[in-house]
Tab-separated table of C-alpha atoms and ligand atoms in Angstrom:
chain	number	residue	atom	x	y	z
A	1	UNK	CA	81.770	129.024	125.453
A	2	UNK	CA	84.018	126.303	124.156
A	3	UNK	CA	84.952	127.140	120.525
A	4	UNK	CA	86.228	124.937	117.723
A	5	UNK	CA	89.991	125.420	115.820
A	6	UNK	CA	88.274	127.315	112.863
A	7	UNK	CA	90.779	126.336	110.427
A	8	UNK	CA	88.969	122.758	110.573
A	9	UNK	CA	86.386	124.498	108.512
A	10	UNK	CA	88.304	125.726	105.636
A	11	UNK	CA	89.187	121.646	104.942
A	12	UNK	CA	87.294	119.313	102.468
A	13	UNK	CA	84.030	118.089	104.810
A	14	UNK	CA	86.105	114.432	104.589
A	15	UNK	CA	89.448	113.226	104.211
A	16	UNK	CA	89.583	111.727	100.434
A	17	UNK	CA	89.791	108.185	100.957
A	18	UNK	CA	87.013	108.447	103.601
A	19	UNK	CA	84.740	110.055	100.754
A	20	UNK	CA	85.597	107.213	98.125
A	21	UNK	CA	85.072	104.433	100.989
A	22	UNK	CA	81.384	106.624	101.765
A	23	UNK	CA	80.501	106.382	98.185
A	24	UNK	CA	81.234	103.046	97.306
A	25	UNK	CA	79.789	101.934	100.648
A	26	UNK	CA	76.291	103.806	99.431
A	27	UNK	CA	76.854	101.698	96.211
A	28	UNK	CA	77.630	98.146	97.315
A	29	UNK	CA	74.561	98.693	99.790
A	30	UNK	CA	72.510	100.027	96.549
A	31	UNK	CA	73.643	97.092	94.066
A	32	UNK	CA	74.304	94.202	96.596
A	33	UNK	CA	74.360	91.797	93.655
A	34	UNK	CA	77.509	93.364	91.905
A	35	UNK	CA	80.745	92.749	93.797
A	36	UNK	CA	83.279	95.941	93.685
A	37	UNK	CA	86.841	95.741	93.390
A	38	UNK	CA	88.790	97.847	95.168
A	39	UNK	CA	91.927	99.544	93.585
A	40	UNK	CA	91.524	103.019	94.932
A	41	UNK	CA	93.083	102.983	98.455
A	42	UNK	CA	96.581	101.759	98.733
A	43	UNK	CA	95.098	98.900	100.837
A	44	UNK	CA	97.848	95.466	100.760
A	45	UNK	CA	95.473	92.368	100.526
A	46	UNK	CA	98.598	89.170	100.819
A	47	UNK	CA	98.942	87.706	104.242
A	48	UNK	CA	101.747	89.170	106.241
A	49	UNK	CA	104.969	87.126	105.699
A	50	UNK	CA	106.024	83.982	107.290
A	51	UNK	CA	108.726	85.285	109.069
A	52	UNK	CA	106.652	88.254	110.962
A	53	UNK	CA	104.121	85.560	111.735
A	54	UNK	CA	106.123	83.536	113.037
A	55	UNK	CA	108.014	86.378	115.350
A	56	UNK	CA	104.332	87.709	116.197
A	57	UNK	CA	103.474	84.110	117.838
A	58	UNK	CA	106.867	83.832	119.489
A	59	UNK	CA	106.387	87.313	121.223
A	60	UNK	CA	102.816	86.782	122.139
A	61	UNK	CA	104.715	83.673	123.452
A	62	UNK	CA	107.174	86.004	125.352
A	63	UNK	CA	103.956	88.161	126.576
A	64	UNK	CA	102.394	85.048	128.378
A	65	UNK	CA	105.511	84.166	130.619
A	66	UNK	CA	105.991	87.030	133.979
A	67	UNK	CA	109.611	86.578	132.873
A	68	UNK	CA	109.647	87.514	129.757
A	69	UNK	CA	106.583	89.891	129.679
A	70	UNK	CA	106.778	93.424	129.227
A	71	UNK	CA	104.791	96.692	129.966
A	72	UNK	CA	105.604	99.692	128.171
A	73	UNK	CA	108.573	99.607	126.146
A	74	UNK	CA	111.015	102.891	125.024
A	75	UNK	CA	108.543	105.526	123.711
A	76	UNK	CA	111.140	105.628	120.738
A	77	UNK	CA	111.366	101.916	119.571
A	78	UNK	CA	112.863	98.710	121.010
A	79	UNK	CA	117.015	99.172	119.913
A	80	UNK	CA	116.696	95.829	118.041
A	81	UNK	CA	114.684	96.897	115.690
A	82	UNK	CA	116.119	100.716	115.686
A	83	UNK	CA	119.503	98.975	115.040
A	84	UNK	CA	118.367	96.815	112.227
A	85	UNK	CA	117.047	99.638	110.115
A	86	UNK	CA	120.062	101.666	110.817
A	87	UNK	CA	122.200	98.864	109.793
A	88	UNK	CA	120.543	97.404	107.114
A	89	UNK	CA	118.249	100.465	105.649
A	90	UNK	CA	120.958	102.811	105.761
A	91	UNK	CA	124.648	101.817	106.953
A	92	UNK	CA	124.033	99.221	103.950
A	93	UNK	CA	123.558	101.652	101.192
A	94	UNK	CA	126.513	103.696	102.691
A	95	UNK	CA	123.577	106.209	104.673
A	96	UNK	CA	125.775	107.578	107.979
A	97	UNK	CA	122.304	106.893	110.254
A	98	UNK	CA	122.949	105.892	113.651
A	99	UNK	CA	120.109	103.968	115.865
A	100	UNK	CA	118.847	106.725	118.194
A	101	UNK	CA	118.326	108.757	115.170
A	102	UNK	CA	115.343	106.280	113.953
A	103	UNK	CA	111.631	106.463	115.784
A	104	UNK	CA	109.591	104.062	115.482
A	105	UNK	CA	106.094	104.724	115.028
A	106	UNK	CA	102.660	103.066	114.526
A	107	UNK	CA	102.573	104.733	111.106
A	108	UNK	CA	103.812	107.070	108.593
A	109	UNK	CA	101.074	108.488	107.913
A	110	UNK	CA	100.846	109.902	111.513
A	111	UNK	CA	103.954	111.284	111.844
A	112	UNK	CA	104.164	112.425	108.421
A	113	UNK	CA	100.788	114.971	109.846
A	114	UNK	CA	102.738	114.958	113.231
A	115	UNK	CA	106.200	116.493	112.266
A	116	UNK	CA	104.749	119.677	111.118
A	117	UNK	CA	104.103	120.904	115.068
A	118	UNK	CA	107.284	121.185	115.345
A	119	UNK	CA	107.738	123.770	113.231
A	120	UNK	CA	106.876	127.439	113.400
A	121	UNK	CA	103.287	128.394	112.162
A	122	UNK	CA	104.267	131.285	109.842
A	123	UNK	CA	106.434	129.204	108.020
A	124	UNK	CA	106.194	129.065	104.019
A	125	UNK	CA	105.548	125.518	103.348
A	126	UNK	CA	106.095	123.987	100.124
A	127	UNK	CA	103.513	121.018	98.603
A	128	UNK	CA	103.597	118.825	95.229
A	129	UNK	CA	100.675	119.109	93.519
A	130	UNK	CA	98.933	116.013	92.720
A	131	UNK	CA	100.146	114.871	96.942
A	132	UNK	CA	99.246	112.592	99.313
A	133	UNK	CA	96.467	115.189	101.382
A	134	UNK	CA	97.552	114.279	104.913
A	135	UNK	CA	100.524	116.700	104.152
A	136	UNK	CA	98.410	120.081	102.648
A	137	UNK	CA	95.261	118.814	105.080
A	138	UNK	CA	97.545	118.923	108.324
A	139	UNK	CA	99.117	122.611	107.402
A	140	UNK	CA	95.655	123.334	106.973
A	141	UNK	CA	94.580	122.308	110.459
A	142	UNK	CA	97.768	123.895	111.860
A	143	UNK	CA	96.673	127.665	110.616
A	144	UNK	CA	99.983	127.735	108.313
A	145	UNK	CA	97.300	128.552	105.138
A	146	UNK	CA	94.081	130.770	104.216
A	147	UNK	CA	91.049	129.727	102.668
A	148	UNK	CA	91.420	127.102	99.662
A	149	UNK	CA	90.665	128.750	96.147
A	150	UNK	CA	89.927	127.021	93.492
A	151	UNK	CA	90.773	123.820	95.311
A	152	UNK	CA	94.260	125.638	96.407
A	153	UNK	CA	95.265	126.852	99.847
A	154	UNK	CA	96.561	130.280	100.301
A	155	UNK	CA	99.739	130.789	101.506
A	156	UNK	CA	101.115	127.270	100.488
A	157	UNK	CA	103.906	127.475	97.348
A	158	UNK	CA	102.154	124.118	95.282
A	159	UNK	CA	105.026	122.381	93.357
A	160	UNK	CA	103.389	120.950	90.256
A	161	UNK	CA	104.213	117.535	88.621
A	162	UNK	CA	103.154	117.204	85.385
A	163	UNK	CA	103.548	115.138	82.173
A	164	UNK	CA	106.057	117.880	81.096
A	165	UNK	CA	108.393	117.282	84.286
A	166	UNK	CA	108.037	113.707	84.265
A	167	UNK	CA	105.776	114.114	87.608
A	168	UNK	CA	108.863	115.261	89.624
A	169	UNK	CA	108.446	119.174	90.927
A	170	UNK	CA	111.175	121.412	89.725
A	171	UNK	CA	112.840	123.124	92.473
A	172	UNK	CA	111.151	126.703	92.449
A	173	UNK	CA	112.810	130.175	92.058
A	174	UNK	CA	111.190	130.933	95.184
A	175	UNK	CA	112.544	130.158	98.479
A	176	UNK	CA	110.660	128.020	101.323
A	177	UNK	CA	111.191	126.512	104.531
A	178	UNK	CA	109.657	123.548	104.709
A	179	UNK	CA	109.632	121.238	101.389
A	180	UNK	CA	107.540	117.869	101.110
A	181	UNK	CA	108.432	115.087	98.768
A	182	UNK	CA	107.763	111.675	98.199
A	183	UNK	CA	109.903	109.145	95.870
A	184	UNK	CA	108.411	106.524	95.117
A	185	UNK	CA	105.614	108.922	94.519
A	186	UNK	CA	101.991	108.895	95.709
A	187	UNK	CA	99.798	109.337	93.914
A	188	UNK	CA	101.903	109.303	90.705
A	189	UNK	CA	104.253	106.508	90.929
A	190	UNK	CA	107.303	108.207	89.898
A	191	UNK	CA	110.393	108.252	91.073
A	192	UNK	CA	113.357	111.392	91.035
A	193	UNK	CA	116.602	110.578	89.871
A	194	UNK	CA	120.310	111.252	92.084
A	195	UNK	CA	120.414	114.355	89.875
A	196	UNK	CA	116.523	115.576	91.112
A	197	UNK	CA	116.877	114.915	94.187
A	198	UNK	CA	120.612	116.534	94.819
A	199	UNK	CA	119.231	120.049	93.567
A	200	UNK	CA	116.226	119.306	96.547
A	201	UNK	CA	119.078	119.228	99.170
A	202	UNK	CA	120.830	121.863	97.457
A	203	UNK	CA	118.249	124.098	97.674
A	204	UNK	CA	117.320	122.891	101.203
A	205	UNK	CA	120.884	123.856	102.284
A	206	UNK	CA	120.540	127.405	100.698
A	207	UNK	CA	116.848	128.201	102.044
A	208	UNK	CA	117.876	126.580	105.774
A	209	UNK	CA	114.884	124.697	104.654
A	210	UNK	CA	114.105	121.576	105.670
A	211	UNK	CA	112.583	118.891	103.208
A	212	UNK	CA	110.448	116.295	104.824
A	213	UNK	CA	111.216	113.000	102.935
A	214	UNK	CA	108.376	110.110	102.559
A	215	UNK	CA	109.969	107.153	100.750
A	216	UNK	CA	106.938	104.715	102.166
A	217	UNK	CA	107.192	102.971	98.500
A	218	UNK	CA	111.069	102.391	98.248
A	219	UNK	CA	110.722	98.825	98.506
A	220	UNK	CA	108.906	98.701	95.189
A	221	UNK	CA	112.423	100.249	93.416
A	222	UNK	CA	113.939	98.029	90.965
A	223	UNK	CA	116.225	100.426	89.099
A	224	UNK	CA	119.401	100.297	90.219
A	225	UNK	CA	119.975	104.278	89.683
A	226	UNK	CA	117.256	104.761	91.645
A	227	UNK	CA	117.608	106.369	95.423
A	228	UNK	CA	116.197	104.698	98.141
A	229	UNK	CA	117.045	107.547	100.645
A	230	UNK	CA	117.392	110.815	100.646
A	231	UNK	CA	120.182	110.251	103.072
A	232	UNK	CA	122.223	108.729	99.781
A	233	UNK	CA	122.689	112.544	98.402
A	234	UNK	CA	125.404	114.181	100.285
A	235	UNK	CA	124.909	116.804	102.671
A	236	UNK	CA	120.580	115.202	103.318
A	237	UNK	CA	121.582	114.920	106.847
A	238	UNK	CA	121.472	118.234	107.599
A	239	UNK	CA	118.632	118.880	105.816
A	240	UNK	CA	116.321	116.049	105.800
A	241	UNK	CA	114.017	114.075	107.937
A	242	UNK	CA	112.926	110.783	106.140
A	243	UNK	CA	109.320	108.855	106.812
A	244	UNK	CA	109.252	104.584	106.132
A	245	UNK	CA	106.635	102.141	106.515
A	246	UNK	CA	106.437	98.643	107.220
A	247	UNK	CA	102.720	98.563	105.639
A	248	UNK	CA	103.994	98.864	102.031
A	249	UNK	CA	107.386	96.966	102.151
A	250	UNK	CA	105.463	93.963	104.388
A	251	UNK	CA	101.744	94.208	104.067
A	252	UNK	CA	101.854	96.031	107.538
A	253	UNK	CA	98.717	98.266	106.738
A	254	UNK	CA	96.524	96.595	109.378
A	255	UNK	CA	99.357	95.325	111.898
A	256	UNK	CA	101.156	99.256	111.957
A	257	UNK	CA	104.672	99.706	112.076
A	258	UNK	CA	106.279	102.770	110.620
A	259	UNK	CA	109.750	104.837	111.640
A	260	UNK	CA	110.954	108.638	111.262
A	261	UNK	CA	114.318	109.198	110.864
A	262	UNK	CA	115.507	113.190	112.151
A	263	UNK	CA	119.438	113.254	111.917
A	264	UNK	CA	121.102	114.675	115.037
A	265	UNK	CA	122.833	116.884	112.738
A	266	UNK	CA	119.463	118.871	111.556
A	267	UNK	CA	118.556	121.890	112.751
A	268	UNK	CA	115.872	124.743	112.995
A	269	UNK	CA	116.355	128.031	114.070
A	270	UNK	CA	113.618	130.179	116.622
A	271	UNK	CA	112.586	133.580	116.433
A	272	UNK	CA	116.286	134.782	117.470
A	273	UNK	CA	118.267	132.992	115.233
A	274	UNK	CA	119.132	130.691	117.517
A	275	UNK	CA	119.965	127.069	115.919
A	276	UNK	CA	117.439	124.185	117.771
A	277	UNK	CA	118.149	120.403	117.449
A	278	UNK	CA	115.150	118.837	115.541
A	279	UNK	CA	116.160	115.316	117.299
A	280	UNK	CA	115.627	116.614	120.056
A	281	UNK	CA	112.515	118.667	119.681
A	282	UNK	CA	110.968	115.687	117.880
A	283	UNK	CA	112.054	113.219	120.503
A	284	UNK	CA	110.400	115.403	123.536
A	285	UNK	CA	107.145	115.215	120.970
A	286	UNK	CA	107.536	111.624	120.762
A	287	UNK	CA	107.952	110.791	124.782
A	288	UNK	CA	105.060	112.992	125.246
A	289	UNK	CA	101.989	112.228	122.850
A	290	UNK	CA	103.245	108.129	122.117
A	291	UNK	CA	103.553	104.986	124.294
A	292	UNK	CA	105.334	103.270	121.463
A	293	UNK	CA	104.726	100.513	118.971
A	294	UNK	CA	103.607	97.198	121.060
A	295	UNK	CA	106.176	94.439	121.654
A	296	UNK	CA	105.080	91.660	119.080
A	297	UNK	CA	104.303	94.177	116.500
A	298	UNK	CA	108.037	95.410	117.064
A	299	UNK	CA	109.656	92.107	117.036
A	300	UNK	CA	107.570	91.482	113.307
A	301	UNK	CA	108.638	94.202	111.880
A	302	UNK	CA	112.403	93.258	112.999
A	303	UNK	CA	111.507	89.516	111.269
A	304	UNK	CA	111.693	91.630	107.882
A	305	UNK	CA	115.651	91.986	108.239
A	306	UNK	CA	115.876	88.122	108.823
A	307	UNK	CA	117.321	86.114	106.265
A	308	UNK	CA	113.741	84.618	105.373
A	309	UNK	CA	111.786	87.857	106.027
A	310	UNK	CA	114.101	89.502	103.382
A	311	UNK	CA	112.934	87.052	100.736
A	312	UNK	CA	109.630	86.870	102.050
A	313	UNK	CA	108.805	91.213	101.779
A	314	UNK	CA	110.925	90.932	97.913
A	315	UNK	CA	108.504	88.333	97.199
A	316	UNK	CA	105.473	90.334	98.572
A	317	UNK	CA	106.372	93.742	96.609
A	318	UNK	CA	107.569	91.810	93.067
A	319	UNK	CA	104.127	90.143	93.089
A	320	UNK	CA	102.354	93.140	93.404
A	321	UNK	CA	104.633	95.254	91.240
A	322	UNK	CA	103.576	91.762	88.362
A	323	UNK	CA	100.005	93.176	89.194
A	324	UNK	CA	101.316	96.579	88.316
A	325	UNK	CA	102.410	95.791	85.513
A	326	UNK	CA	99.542	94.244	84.212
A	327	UNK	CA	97.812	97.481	84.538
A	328	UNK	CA	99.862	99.402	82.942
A	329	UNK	CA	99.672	96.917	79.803
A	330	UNK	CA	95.966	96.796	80.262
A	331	UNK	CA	96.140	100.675	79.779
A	332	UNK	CA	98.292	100.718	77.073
A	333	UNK	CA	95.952	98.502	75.142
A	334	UNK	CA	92.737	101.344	75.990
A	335	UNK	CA	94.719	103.580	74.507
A	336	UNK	CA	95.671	105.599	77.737
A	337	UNK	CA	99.163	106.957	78.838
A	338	UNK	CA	99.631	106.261	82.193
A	339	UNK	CA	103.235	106.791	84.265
A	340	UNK	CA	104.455	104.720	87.684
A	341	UNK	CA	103.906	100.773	88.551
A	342	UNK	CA	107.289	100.050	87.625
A	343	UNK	CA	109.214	101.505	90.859
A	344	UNK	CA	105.798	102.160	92.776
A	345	UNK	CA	102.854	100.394	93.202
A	346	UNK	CA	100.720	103.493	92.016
A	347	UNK	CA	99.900	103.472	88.422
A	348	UNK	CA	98.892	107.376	87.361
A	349	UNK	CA	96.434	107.069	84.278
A	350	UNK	CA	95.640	109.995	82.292
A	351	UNK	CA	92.463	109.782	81.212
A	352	UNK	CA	91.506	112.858	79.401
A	353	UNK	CA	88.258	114.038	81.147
A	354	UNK	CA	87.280	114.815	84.590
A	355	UNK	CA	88.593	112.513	86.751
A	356	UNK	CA	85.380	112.212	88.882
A	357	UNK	CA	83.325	111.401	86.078
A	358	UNK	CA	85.861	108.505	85.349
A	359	UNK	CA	85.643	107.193	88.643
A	360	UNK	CA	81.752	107.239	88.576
A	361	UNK	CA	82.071	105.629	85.226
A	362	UNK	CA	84.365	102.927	86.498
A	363	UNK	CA	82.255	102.101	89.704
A	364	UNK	CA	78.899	101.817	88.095
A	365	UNK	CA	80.147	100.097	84.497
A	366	UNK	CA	82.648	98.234	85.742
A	367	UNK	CA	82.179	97.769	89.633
A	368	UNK	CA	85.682	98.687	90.180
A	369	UNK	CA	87.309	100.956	92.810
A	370	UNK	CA	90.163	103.635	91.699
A	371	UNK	CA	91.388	107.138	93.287
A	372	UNK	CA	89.964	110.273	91.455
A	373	UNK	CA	93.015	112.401	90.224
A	374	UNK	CA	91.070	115.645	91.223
A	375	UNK	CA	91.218	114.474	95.201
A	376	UNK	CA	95.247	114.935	95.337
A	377	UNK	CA	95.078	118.367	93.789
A	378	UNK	CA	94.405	120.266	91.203
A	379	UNK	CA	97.353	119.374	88.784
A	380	UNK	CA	95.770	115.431	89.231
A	381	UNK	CA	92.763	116.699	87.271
A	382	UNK	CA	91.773	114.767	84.091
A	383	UNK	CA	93.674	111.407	86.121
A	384	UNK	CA	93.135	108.601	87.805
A	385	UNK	CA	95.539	106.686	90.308
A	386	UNK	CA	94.901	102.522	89.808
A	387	UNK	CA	96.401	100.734	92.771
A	388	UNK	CA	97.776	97.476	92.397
A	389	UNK	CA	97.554	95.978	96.035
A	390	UNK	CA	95.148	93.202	95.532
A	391	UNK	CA	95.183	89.890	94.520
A	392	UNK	CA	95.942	88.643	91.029
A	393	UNK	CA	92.694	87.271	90.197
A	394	UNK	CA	90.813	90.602	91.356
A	395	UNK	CA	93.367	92.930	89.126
A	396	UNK	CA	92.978	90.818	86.284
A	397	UNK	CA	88.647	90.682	86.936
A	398	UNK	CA	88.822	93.999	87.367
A	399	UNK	CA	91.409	94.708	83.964
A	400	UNK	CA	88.893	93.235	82.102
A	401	UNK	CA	85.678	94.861	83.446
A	402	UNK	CA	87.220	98.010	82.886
A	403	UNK	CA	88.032	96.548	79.096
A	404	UNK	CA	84.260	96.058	78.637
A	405	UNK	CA	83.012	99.109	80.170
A	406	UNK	CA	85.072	101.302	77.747
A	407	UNK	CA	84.737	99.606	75.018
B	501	MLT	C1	96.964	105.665	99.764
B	501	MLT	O1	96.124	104.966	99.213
B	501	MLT	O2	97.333	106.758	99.312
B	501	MLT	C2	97.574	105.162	101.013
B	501	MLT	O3	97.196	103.861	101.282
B	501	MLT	C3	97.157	105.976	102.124
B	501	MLT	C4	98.032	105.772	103.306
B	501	MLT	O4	99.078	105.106	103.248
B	501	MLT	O5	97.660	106.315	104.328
């Protein structure tokens, strides 16, 4: 008798954006006459930039020729566009990151689940708490937790971000192995300092942990002070694998392009203490379970280091981080507090009742989409996250719907 992985059944019956797209599906089919607005997933809505555009038409170009065709490229990314991001995403910010140590992938979001396998399963593993739920959802599928409590699962050390930390997790008393953070934060927007984010790889270095870094938003920094890597703090590379996206930086949500970076220098250890390469454990995942990113989409995503694409993706992020920004004014005018759109294009509102009810409220009074606090975790109770990837005119129909509906 075939028999299912069983720790599928201690998840949520859907993945949270796939219950907010059910819901307001069942209510744009039940009110066909009111047109929603949709600022809950962090879904880009501007056209891709010139430059990628123009790069996808000269591949498909390339594709159409038998001499310049090609079949299946290097499982772990084309070296012109692993060289580019070494260069100009690291070696540019003074990040020691050399080409082979950069995967490309068809999304962060998959290898952010994905990295976990390579890890032991009795590992402690260490979550914020509000998070992005691929992270907790994938240790749940992996058997590394119990049954969820409360809306917690046991065995996992939650790190909570609060108000009263500035919604960046303290680094616990207790020790872990494997430590999840994201900067440019989802679902909160905000961003850990040089200071925050040296006592992460300081406590990485004395656990022999290993934090798993997801800067997907660092193209929405405009601080100065601000990291964009983790690799920027000394002594990341031997602790610290690092996730990117094109879909954020270039409006590559639909097109997918993403990269992992795993230092050569990281390791693991197995059973009998004996020290394990994660490059190259990651890299026999890789060649096994992907064919690699497609040509054209490859040679887009390598448009973004152009001279034009670089003006083209600034463009793309300031306008929505203007949208942002309007939000967070909008806000401020209902009276609510709300923290991130000024590094990140997540705006966190605290809105001082269950965050459920808010988003009901919103969607039936106001026909507009947003992200229940309560679905990232329990700490994200009593919030909502507004995203600001749409177009002006929406976020400014939808700014003043919300205006009317609580007034
Ligand atoms: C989000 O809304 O949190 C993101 O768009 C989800 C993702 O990047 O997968």
């Amino acid at each position: 008798m075939i028999r299912i992985n069983e720790n599928y059944t201690k998840l949520k019956s859907s993945y949270l954006f796939a219950d907010i797209a059910r819901r307001v599906g069942a209510y744009a089919a039940a009110h066909p006459g009111k047109p929603v607005i949709r600022l809950g997933i962090g879904d880009v809505t501007e056209p891709l930039p010139a430059a990628c555009v123009e790069a996808l038409h000269s591949a498909a170009d390339e594709m159409s020729r038998r001499a310049t065709f090609r079949g299946y490229g290097p499982e772990q990314g084309y070296p012109f566009l692993r060289e580019l991001v070494a260069k100009a995403d690291y070696a540019d910010r003074g990040c020691a990151i050399e080409p082979d140590e950069v995967f490309v992938s068809d999304g962060a979001k998959c290898d952010c689940g994905n990295i976990q396998e390579i890890f032991a399963g009795d590992i402690r593993v260490a979550i914020p708490d509000p998070v992005y739920p691929v992270y907790v959802d994938t240790n749940v599928m992996a058997g590394r937790t119990g049954e969820a409590v409360d809306g917690r699962y046991e065995g996992i050390l939650y790190l909570e971000a609060t108000a009263a930390n500035g919604y960046v997790p303290a680094v616990p008393d207790a020790p872990a192995d494997l430590v999840y953070l994201c900067f440019p934060n989802n679902p909160t927007g905000a961003v850990a300092t040089r200071a925050q984010l040296e006592q992460w790889v300081a406590y990485a270095r004395r656990n022999r942990a290993v934090l798993l870094f997801d800067s997907a938003y660092e193209a929405y920094i405009r601080d100065p002070a601000v990291p964009h890597s983790i690799y920027e703090i000394e002594g990341a590379r031997d602790v610290a694998i690092e996730f990117r996206s094109f879909s954020k930086t270039a409006g590559f949500t639909g097109t997918r392009c993403a990269y992992t970076v795993v230092p050569k220098a990281l390791m693991a250890w197995d059973r009998a203490g004996r020290p394990h390469a994660l490059h190259s454990l990651w890299n026999r995942r890789h060649t096994t379970k992907f064919n690699g990113v497609s040509y054209p989409v490859q040679r887009a995503a390598a448009a973004v280091y152009g001279e034009a694409g670089r003006g083209q993706v600034r463009a793309l992020a300031d306008f929505y981080l203007g949208n942002a920004r309007l939000i967070r004014d909008a806000m401020a005018k209902l009276g609510l507090r709300c923290a991130g759109g000024e590094n990140a294009p997540y705006i966190w509102v605290d809105v001082g009742r269950p965050s459920w009810d808010f988003f009901d409220l919103l969607l039936e009074k106001a026909q507009v989409v947003c992200t229940p606090g309560a679905g990232f975790g329990r700490c994200g109770e009593g919030h909502i996250r507004i995203s600001a990837f749409n177009s002006r005119e929406n976020v400014e129909e939808a700014l003043a719907r919300i205006a009317s509906a609580l007034r």
